[in-house]
PDB file of C-alpha atoms in Angstrom:
ATOM      1  CA  MET A   1     161.327 125.795  69.439  1.00  0.00           C
ATOM      2  CA  SER A   2     158.469 126.387  71.922  1.00  0.00           C
ATOM      3  CA  ASP A   3     155.105 127.741  70.755  1.00  0.00           C
ATOM      4  CA  ASP A   4     155.778 131.100  72.448  1.00  0.00           C
ATOM      5  CA  ALA A   5     159.264 131.382  70.952  1.00  0.00           C
ATOM      6  CA  GLU A   6     157.939 130.513  67.508  1.00  0.00           C
ATOM      7  CA  ALA A   7     155.115 133.064  67.792  1.00  0.00           C
ATOM      8  CA  ALA A   8     157.533 135.719  69.057  1.00  0.00           C
ATOM      9  CA  ALA A   9     159.784 135.123  66.066  1.00  0.00           C
ATOM     10  CA  GLU A  10     156.818 135.724  63.750  1.00  0.00           C
ATOM     11  CA  THR A  11     155.483 138.801  65.559  1.00  0.00           C
ATOM     12  CA  LYS A  12     155.389 141.789  63.225  1.00  0.00           C
ATOM     13  CA  TYR A  13     155.348 144.468  65.927  1.00  0.00           C
ATOM     14  CA  SER A  14     157.442 145.175  69.019  1.00  0.00           C
ATOM     15  CA  ARG A  15     155.408 148.056  70.522  1.00  0.00           C
ATOM     16  CA  VAL A  16     151.694 148.636  69.982  1.00  0.00           C
ATOM     17  CA  LEU A  17     148.738 150.474  71.447  1.00  0.00           C
ATOM     18  CA  LEU A  18     145.463 148.656  72.105  1.00  0.00           C
ATOM     19  CA  LYS A  19     142.382 150.884  72.043  1.00  0.00           C
ATOM     20  CA  ILE A  20     139.100 149.518  73.354  1.00  0.00           C
ATOM     21  CA  SER A  21     135.826 151.161  74.240  1.00  0.00           C
ATOM     22  CA  GLY A  22     134.463 151.300  77.750  1.00  0.00           C
ATOM     23  CA  GLU A  23     131.436 149.387  76.484  1.00  0.00           C
ATOM     24  CA  ALA A  24     133.742 146.436  75.755  1.00  0.00           C
ATOM     25  CA  LEU A  25     134.147 145.965  79.532  1.00  0.00           C
ATOM     26  CA  MET A  26     130.455 145.735  80.352  1.00  0.00           C
ATOM     27  CA  GLY A  27     129.790 142.417  78.598  1.00  0.00           C
ATOM     28  CA  ASP A  28     126.084 141.787  78.169  1.00  0.00           C
ATOM     29  CA  GLN A  29     125.210 144.240  80.907  1.00  0.00           C
ATOM     30  CA  GLY A  30     123.804 147.615  80.019  1.00  0.00           C
ATOM     31  CA  TYR A  31     126.148 149.515  82.312  1.00  0.00           C
ATOM     32  CA  GLY A  32     129.323 149.291  84.360  1.00  0.00           C
ATOM     33  CA  LEU A  33     132.018 146.638  84.578  1.00  0.00           C
ATOM     34  CA  HIS A  34     131.513 142.914  83.987  1.00  0.00           C
ATOM     35  CA  PRO A  35     134.401 141.200  85.859  1.00  0.00           C
ATOM     36  CA  PRO A  36     134.517 138.061  83.654  1.00  0.00           C
ATOM     37  CA  THR A  37     134.764 140.269  80.551  1.00  0.00           C
ATOM     38  CA  VAL A  38     137.528 142.357  82.116  1.00  0.00           C
ATOM     39  CA  GLU A  39     139.380 139.138  82.933  1.00  0.00           C
ATOM     40  CA  ARG A  40     138.952 137.776  79.390  1.00  0.00           C
ATOM     41  CA  ILE A  41     140.389 140.932  77.839  1.00  0.00           C
ATOM     42  CA  ALA A  42     143.225 141.009  80.389  1.00  0.00           C
ATOM     43  CA  LYS A  43     144.139 137.446  79.391  1.00  0.00           C
ATOM     44  CA  GLU A  44     144.240 138.534  75.732  1.00  0.00           C
ATOM     45  CA  VAL A  45     146.637 141.329  76.681  1.00  0.00           C
ATOM     46  CA  LYS A  46     148.764 138.942  78.756  1.00  0.00           C
ATOM     47  CA  SER A  47     149.029 136.485  75.866  1.00  0.00           C
ATOM     48  CA  VAL A  48     150.582 139.229  73.714  1.00  0.00           C
ATOM     49  CA  HIS A  49     152.725 140.552  76.570  1.00  0.00           C
ATOM     50  CA  ASP A  50     154.127 137.030  77.021  1.00  0.00           C
ATOM     51  CA  LEU A  51     155.553 137.293  73.492  1.00  0.00           C
ATOM     52  CA  GLY A  52     157.721 140.219  74.585  1.00  0.00           C
ATOM     53  CA  VAL A  53     155.595 142.855  72.848  1.00  0.00           C
ATOM     54  CA  GLU A  54     155.480 146.235  74.619  1.00  0.00           C
ATOM     55  CA  ILE A  55     151.842 147.255  75.130  1.00  0.00           C
ATOM     56  CA  CYS A  56     150.083 150.563  75.721  1.00  0.00           C
ATOM     57  CA  MET A  57     146.334 150.705  76.312  1.00  0.00           C
ATOM     58  CA  VAL A  58     143.644 153.353  76.120  1.00  0.00           C
ATOM     59  CA  ILE A  59     140.162 152.437  77.373  1.00  0.00           C
ATOM     60  CA  GLY A  60     137.077 154.581  76.857  1.00  0.00           C
ATOM     61  CA  GLY A  61     134.590 155.407  79.598  1.00  0.00           C
ATOM     62  CA  GLY A  62     131.236 154.975  77.869  1.00  0.00           C
ATOM     63  CA  ASN A  63     130.210 152.074  80.104  1.00  0.00           C
ATOM     64  CA  ILE A  64     130.120 154.515  83.037  1.00  0.00           C
ATOM     65  CA  PHE A  65     129.672 158.008  81.619  1.00  0.00           C
ATOM     66  CA  ARG A  66     129.936 159.551  78.173  1.00  0.00           C
ATOM     67  CA  GLY A  67     130.580 163.298  78.116  1.00  0.00           C
ATOM     68  CA  LEU A  68     128.831 163.955  74.815  1.00  0.00           C
ATOM     69  CA  ALA A  69     125.696 162.167  76.020  1.00  0.00           C
ATOM     70  CA  GLY A  70     125.718 164.169  79.238  1.00  0.00           C
ATOM     71  CA  SER A  71     126.065 167.373  77.238  1.00  0.00           C
ATOM     72  CA  ALA A  72     123.138 166.372  75.033  1.00  0.00           C
ATOM     73  CA  GLN A  73     120.989 166.082  78.163  1.00  0.00           C
ATOM     74  CA  GLY A  74     121.709 169.661  79.178  1.00  0.00           C
ATOM     75  CA  MET A  75     124.930 169.323  81.189  1.00  0.00           C
ATOM     76  CA  GLU A  76     127.649 171.881  80.499  1.00  0.00           C
ATOM     77  CA  ARG A  77     129.974 170.214  77.945  1.00  0.00           C
ATOM     78  CA  THR A  78     133.297 170.807  79.672  1.00  0.00           C
ATOM     79  CA  THR A  79     132.033 169.400  82.965  1.00  0.00           C
ATOM     80  CA  ALA A  80     130.506 166.413  81.195  1.00  0.00           C
ATOM     81  CA  ASP A  81     133.774 165.686  79.402  1.00  0.00           C
ATOM     82  CA  TYR A  82     135.762 165.808  82.633  1.00  0.00           C
ATOM     83  CA  MET A  83     133.308 163.320  84.148  1.00  0.00           C
ATOM     84  CA  GLY A  84     133.906 161.067  81.146  1.00  0.00           C
ATOM     85  CA  MET A  85     137.661 161.316  81.713  1.00  0.00           C
ATOM     86  CA  LEU A  86     137.218 160.169  85.321  1.00  0.00           C
ATOM     87  CA  ALA A  87     135.224 157.188  84.048  1.00  0.00           C
ATOM     88  CA  THR A  88     138.228 156.145  81.926  1.00  0.00           C
ATOM     89  CA  VAL A  89     140.390 156.177  85.064  1.00  0.00           C
ATOM     90  CA  MET A  90     137.994 153.774  86.791  1.00  0.00           C
ATOM     91  CA  ASN A  91     138.174 151.403  83.820  1.00  0.00           C
ATOM     92  CA  ALA A  92     141.965 151.668  83.702  1.00  0.00           C
ATOM     93  CA  LEU A  93     142.248 150.784  87.395  1.00  0.00           C
ATOM     94  CA  ALA A  94     139.983 147.766  86.900  1.00  0.00           C
ATOM     95  CA  MET A  95     142.154 146.539  84.026  1.00  0.00           C
ATOM     96  CA  GLN A  96     145.344 147.172  86.008  1.00  0.00           C
ATOM     97  CA  SER A  97     144.009 145.136  88.917  1.00  0.00           C
ATOM     98  CA  LYS A  98     143.167 142.174  86.693  1.00  0.00           C
ATOM     99  CA  LEU A  99     146.465 142.290  84.777  1.00  0.00           C
ATOM    100  CA  GLU A 100     148.423 142.320  88.022  1.00  0.00           C
ATOM    101  CA  GLU A 101     146.400 139.341  89.264  1.00  0.00           C
ATOM    102  CA  LEU A 102     147.660 137.565  86.140  1.00  0.00           C
ATOM    103  CA  GLY A 103     151.258 138.505  86.919  1.00  0.00           C
ATOM    104  CA  VAL A 104     151.642 141.364  84.433  1.00  0.00           C
ATOM    105  CA  TYR A 105     153.293 144.502  85.796  1.00  0.00           C
ATOM    106  CA  CYS A 106     151.192 147.508  84.892  1.00  0.00           C
ATOM    107  CA  ARG A 107     151.017 151.286  85.346  1.00  0.00           C
ATOM    108  CA  VAL A 108     147.968 153.540  85.064  1.00  0.00           C
ATOM    109  CA  ILE A 109     149.111 156.938  83.789  1.00  0.00           C
ATOM    110  CA  THR A 110     146.667 159.837  83.808  1.00  0.00           C
ATOM    111  CA  ALA A 111     146.507 163.097  81.909  1.00  0.00           C
ATOM    112  CA  ILE A 112     144.863 164.723  84.964  1.00  0.00           C
ATOM    113  CA  ARG A 113     146.913 164.633  88.171  1.00  0.00           C
ATOM    114  CA  MET A 114     145.555 162.337  90.870  1.00  0.00           C
ATOM    115  CA  ASP A 115     148.775 161.208  92.515  1.00  0.00           C
ATOM    116  CA  GLU A 116     147.171 158.989  95.144  1.00  0.00           C
ATOM    117  CA  VAL A 117     145.534 156.911  92.401  1.00  0.00           C
ATOM    118  CA  ALA A 118     147.891 156.823  89.420  1.00  0.00           C
ATOM    119  CA  GLU A 119     151.019 158.352  87.915  1.00  0.00           C
ATOM    120  CA  PRO A 120     150.854 161.680  86.054  1.00  0.00           C
ATOM    121  CA  TYR A 121     151.705 161.517  82.369  1.00  0.00           C
ATOM    122  CA  ILE A 122     155.414 162.128  81.793  1.00  0.00           C
ATOM    123  CA  ARG A 123     156.470 160.879  78.396  1.00  0.00           C
ATOM    124  CA  ARG A 124     160.013 159.778  79.221  1.00  0.00           C
ATOM    125  CA  ARG A 125     158.849 157.924  82.332  1.00  0.00           C
ATOM    126  CA  ALA A 126     156.133 156.127  80.343  1.00  0.00           C
ATOM    127  CA  VAL A 127     158.677 155.079  77.709  1.00  0.00           C
ATOM    128  CA  ARG A 128     160.887 153.694  80.474  1.00  0.00           C
ATOM    129  CA  HIS A 129     157.977 151.639  81.823  1.00  0.00           C
ATOM    130  CA  LEU A 130     157.491 150.122  78.380  1.00  0.00           C
ATOM    131  CA  GLU A 131     161.203 149.327  78.107  1.00  0.00           C
ATOM    132  CA  LYS A 132     160.862 147.480  81.423  1.00  0.00           C
ATOM    133  CA  LYS A 133     157.997 145.455  79.883  1.00  0.00           C
ATOM    134  CA  ARG A 134     155.275 147.065  81.973  1.00  0.00           C
ATOM    135  CA  VAL A 135     151.878 147.578  80.362  1.00  0.00           C
ATOM    136  CA  CYS A 136     151.012 151.303  80.336  1.00  0.00           C
ATOM    137  CA  ILE A 137     147.324 152.188  80.523  1.00  0.00           C
ATOM    138  CA  PHE A 138     146.788 155.822  79.577  1.00  0.00           C
ATOM    139  CA  ALA A 139     143.700 157.282  81.240  1.00  0.00           C
ATOM    140  CA  ALA A 140     141.789 160.582  81.379  1.00  0.00           C
ATOM    141  CA  GLY A 141     142.070 161.105  77.631  1.00  0.00           C
ATOM    142  CA  THR A 142     144.308 163.994  76.640  1.00  0.00           C
ATOM    143  CA  GLY A 143     143.331 165.877  79.795  1.00  0.00           C
ATOM    144  CA  ASN A 144     141.285 168.299  77.698  1.00  0.00           C
ATOM    145  CA  PRO A 145     137.537 168.504  77.046  1.00  0.00           C
ATOM    146  CA  TYR A 146     136.242 168.153  73.459  1.00  0.00           C
ATOM    147  CA  PHE A 147     138.807 165.445  72.652  1.00  0.00           C
ATOM    148  CA  THR A 148     137.774 161.785  72.510  1.00  0.00           C
ATOM    149  CA  THR A 149     139.691 158.745  73.723  1.00  0.00           C
ATOM    150  CA  ASP A 150     140.220 157.876  70.042  1.00  0.00           C
ATOM    151  CA  THR A 151     142.261 161.050  69.671  1.00  0.00           C
ATOM    152  CA  ALA A 152     144.016 160.349  72.983  1.00  0.00           C
ATOM    153  CA  ALA A 153     144.933 156.865  71.762  1.00  0.00           C
ATOM    154  CA  THR A 154     146.419 158.205  68.522  1.00  0.00           C
ATOM    155  CA  LEU A 155     148.303 160.938  70.369  1.00  0.00           C
ATOM    156  CA  ARG A 156     149.813 158.516  72.912  1.00  0.00           C
ATOM    157  CA  ALA A 157     150.650 155.958  70.222  1.00  0.00           C
ATOM    158  CA  ASN A 158     152.648 158.612  68.383  1.00  0.00           C
ATOM    159  CA  GLU A 159     154.337 159.876  71.539  1.00  0.00           C
ATOM    160  CA  MET A 160     155.329 156.338  72.545  1.00  0.00           C
ATOM    161  CA  ASN A 161     156.592 155.526  69.028  1.00  0.00           C
ATOM    162  CA  CYS A 162     154.150 152.636  68.686  1.00  0.00           C
ATOM    163  CA  GLU A 163     154.218 150.788  65.388  1.00  0.00           C
ATOM    164  CA  ALA A 164     150.435 150.440  65.135  1.00  0.00           C
ATOM    165  CA  ILE A 165     147.137 151.057  66.882  1.00  0.00           C
ATOM    166  CA  PHE A 166     144.993 147.960  67.415  1.00  0.00           C
ATOM    167  CA  LYS A 167     141.326 148.933  67.663  1.00  0.00           C
ATOM    168  CA  GLY A 168     139.347 146.132  69.335  1.00  0.00           C
ATOM    169  CA  THR A 169     135.662 146.189  68.373  1.00  0.00           C
ATOM    170  CA  LYS A 170     132.574 143.993  68.178  1.00  0.00           C
ATOM    171  CA  VAL A 171     133.172 143.214  64.474  1.00  0.00           C
ATOM    172  CA  ASP A 172     136.134 141.776  62.583  1.00  0.00           C
ATOM    173  CA  GLY A 173     137.155 144.851  60.606  1.00  0.00           C
ATOM    174  CA  VAL A 174     136.006 148.003  58.846  1.00  0.00           C
ATOM    175  CA  TYR A 175     132.623 147.935  57.083  1.00  0.00           C
ATOM    176  CA  ASP A 176     130.706 150.535  55.099  1.00  0.00           C
ATOM    177  CA  CYS A 177     127.762 150.037  57.484  1.00  0.00           C
ATOM    178  CA  ASP A 178     126.994 147.977  60.570  1.00  0.00           C
ATOM    179  CA  PRO A 179     127.224 144.275  59.562  1.00  0.00           C
ATOM    180  CA  ARG A 180     125.144 143.322  62.576  1.00  0.00           C
ATOM    181  CA  LYS A 181     122.228 145.228  61.068  1.00  0.00           C
ATOM    182  CA  ASN A 182     122.914 144.906  57.333  1.00  0.00           C
ATOM    183  CA  ASP A 183     123.585 141.542  55.720  1.00  0.00           C
ATOM    184  CA  ASP A 184     125.007 143.181  52.592  1.00  0.00           C
ATOM    185  CA  ALA A 185     127.544 145.338  54.442  1.00  0.00           C
ATOM    186  CA  ARG A 186     130.819 145.620  52.537  1.00  0.00           C
ATOM    187  CA  ARG A 187     134.002 144.742  54.411  1.00  0.00           C
ATOM    188  CA  TYR A 188     137.373 146.335  53.683  1.00  0.00           C
ATOM    189  CA  ASP A 189     140.606 144.382  54.074  1.00  0.00           C
ATOM    190  CA  ARG A 190     142.635 147.534  53.463  1.00  0.00           C
ATOM    191  CA  VAL A 191     141.420 151.109  53.352  1.00  0.00           C
ATOM    192  CA  SER A 192     143.180 154.485  53.224  1.00  0.00           C
ATOM    193  CA  TYR A 193     142.889 157.205  55.851  1.00  0.00           C
ATOM    194  CA  ASP A 194     141.369 159.550  53.266  1.00  0.00           C
ATOM    195  CA  GLU A 195     138.739 156.990  52.281  1.00  0.00           C
ATOM    196  CA  VAL A 196     137.777 156.533  55.936  1.00  0.00           C
ATOM    197  CA  LEU A 197     137.284 160.287  56.239  1.00  0.00           C
ATOM    198  CA  GLN A 198     135.509 160.767  52.907  1.00  0.00           C
ATOM    199  CA  LYS A 199     133.089 157.862  53.379  1.00  0.00           C
ATOM    200  CA  HIS A 200     132.577 158.500  57.100  1.00  0.00           C
ATOM    201  CA  LEU A 201     133.506 154.922  57.932  1.00  0.00           C
ATOM    202  CA  ASN A 202     133.077 154.191  61.613  1.00  0.00           C
ATOM    203  CA  VAL A 203     136.688 153.555  62.649  1.00  0.00           C
ATOM    204  CA  MET A 204     137.744 156.492  64.832  1.00  0.00           C
ATOM    205  CA  ASP A 205     136.770 160.148  64.905  1.00  0.00           C
ATOM    206  CA  ALA A 206     138.128 162.469  62.231  1.00  0.00           C
ATOM    207  CA  SER A 207     140.778 164.060  64.465  1.00  0.00           C
ATOM    208  CA  ALA A 208     142.223 160.659  65.349  1.00  0.00           C
ATOM    209  CA  ILE A 209     142.278 159.503  61.717  1.00  0.00           C
ATOM    210  CA  ALA A 210     143.938 162.734  60.572  1.00  0.00           C
ATOM    211  CA  LEU A 211     146.589 162.480  63.292  1.00  0.00           C
ATOM    212  CA  ALA A 212     147.314 158.858  62.346  1.00  0.00           C
ATOM    213  CA  ARG A 213     147.512 159.807  58.664  1.00  0.00           C
ATOM    214  CA  ASP A 214     149.881 162.718  59.297  1.00  0.00           C
ATOM    215  CA  ASN A 215     152.250 160.386  61.145  1.00  0.00           C
ATOM    216  CA  ASN A 216     151.728 157.323  58.923  1.00  0.00           C
ATOM    217  CA  LEU A 217     150.519 155.249  61.883  1.00  0.00           C
ATOM    218  CA  PRO A 218     148.514 152.184  60.768  1.00  0.00           C
ATOM    219  CA  ILE A 219     145.230 151.340  62.514  1.00  0.00           C
ATOM    220  CA  ILE A 220     144.308 147.661  62.681  1.00  0.00           C
ATOM    221  CA  VAL A 221     140.644 146.944  63.387  1.00  0.00           C
ATOM    222  CA  PHE A 222     139.740 143.495  64.701  1.00  0.00           C
ATOM    223  CA  SER A 223     137.164 141.686  66.815  1.00  0.00           C
ATOM    224  CA  LEU A 224     137.921 141.726  70.509  1.00  0.00           C
ATOM    225  CA  ASP A 225     135.351 138.936  70.927  1.00  0.00           C
ATOM    226  CA  GLU A 226     137.460 136.483  68.910  1.00  0.00           C
ATOM    227  CA  PRO A 227     139.514 134.387  71.385  1.00  0.00           C
ATOM    228  CA  GLY A 228     143.215 134.742  70.660  1.00  0.00           C
ATOM    229  CA  GLY A 229     142.537 137.360  67.999  1.00  0.00           C
ATOM    230  CA  PHE A 230     144.875 140.020  69.361  1.00  0.00           C
ATOM    231  CA  ARG A 231     147.815 137.628  69.576  1.00  0.00           C
ATOM    232  CA  GLY A 232     147.087 136.047  66.208  1.00  0.00           C
ATOM    233  CA  ILE A 233     146.932 139.349  64.344  1.00  0.00           C
ATOM    234  CA  LEU A 234     150.283 140.409  65.777  1.00  0.00           C
ATOM    235  CA  ALA A 235     151.683 137.359  63.994  1.00  0.00           C
ATOM    236  CA  GLY A 236     149.922 138.358  60.759  1.00  0.00           C
ATOM    237  CA  LYS A 237     147.103 135.840  61.111  1.00  0.00           C
ATOM    238  CA  GLY A 238     143.360 136.120  61.646  1.00  0.00           C
ATOM    239  CA  THR A 239     140.750 138.456  60.208  1.00  0.00           C
ATOM    240  CA  TYR A 240     141.184 142.217  60.423  1.00  0.00           C
ATOM    241  CA  SER A 241     141.156 145.437  58.437  1.00  0.00           C
ATOM    242  CA  ILE A 242     144.074 147.838  58.198  1.00  0.00           C
ATOM    243  CA  VAL A 243     143.796 151.592  57.723  1.00  0.00           C
ATOM    244  CA  HIS A 244     146.939 152.972  56.125  1.00  0.00           C
ATOM    245  CA  SER A 245     148.257 155.560  53.666  1.00  0.00           C
TER     246      SER A 245
END
């Protein structure tokens, strides 16, 4: 049996959603897109796609514009949030371009209509794309201000009947404080949705956690900086934390 066939046989999930922040695409830069980083993440996605896993993605926009930050500087909140949604579309298009360079068919699907740029969100059409083994990148959040891309990711994962959300971060799981700043930070292998909410653990915002809890959708937190981490965790290997009921 080939390595890919063996890994596919061990894969625990057949359809997942990968959520990453916009900041994950800027590498060591302080702003914008870092093409080598985009390529590295695209290769991680391709390695999982090659196993036959159906993949959705939601990418934040904080590397370009963050609505809440704009609002804090005096901009009207709704306008700032719409600007943040447009930033997520730019990131989605960059990821689509790189995935297609690698031979992975991909669709950017937006919650705000912009037909010349991407497809509008139609649930049944998106499901069909997944069935045809196309990666679906959901952009522009939920299409509504005051909702984060965390909430959008949980909403789309439920609508697409994903088996789990994979949250790619800078650390290898859920901690009670930032392990990059605190040597004695406690790491959780498994943690409940309610504990995440009660202890204000930095996984996703409260709306996203509550929506995942209400639909019993597990959230797997892992390091996006670990080469091969995404693929390994799908086979039940590697280091990660799981948020569950």
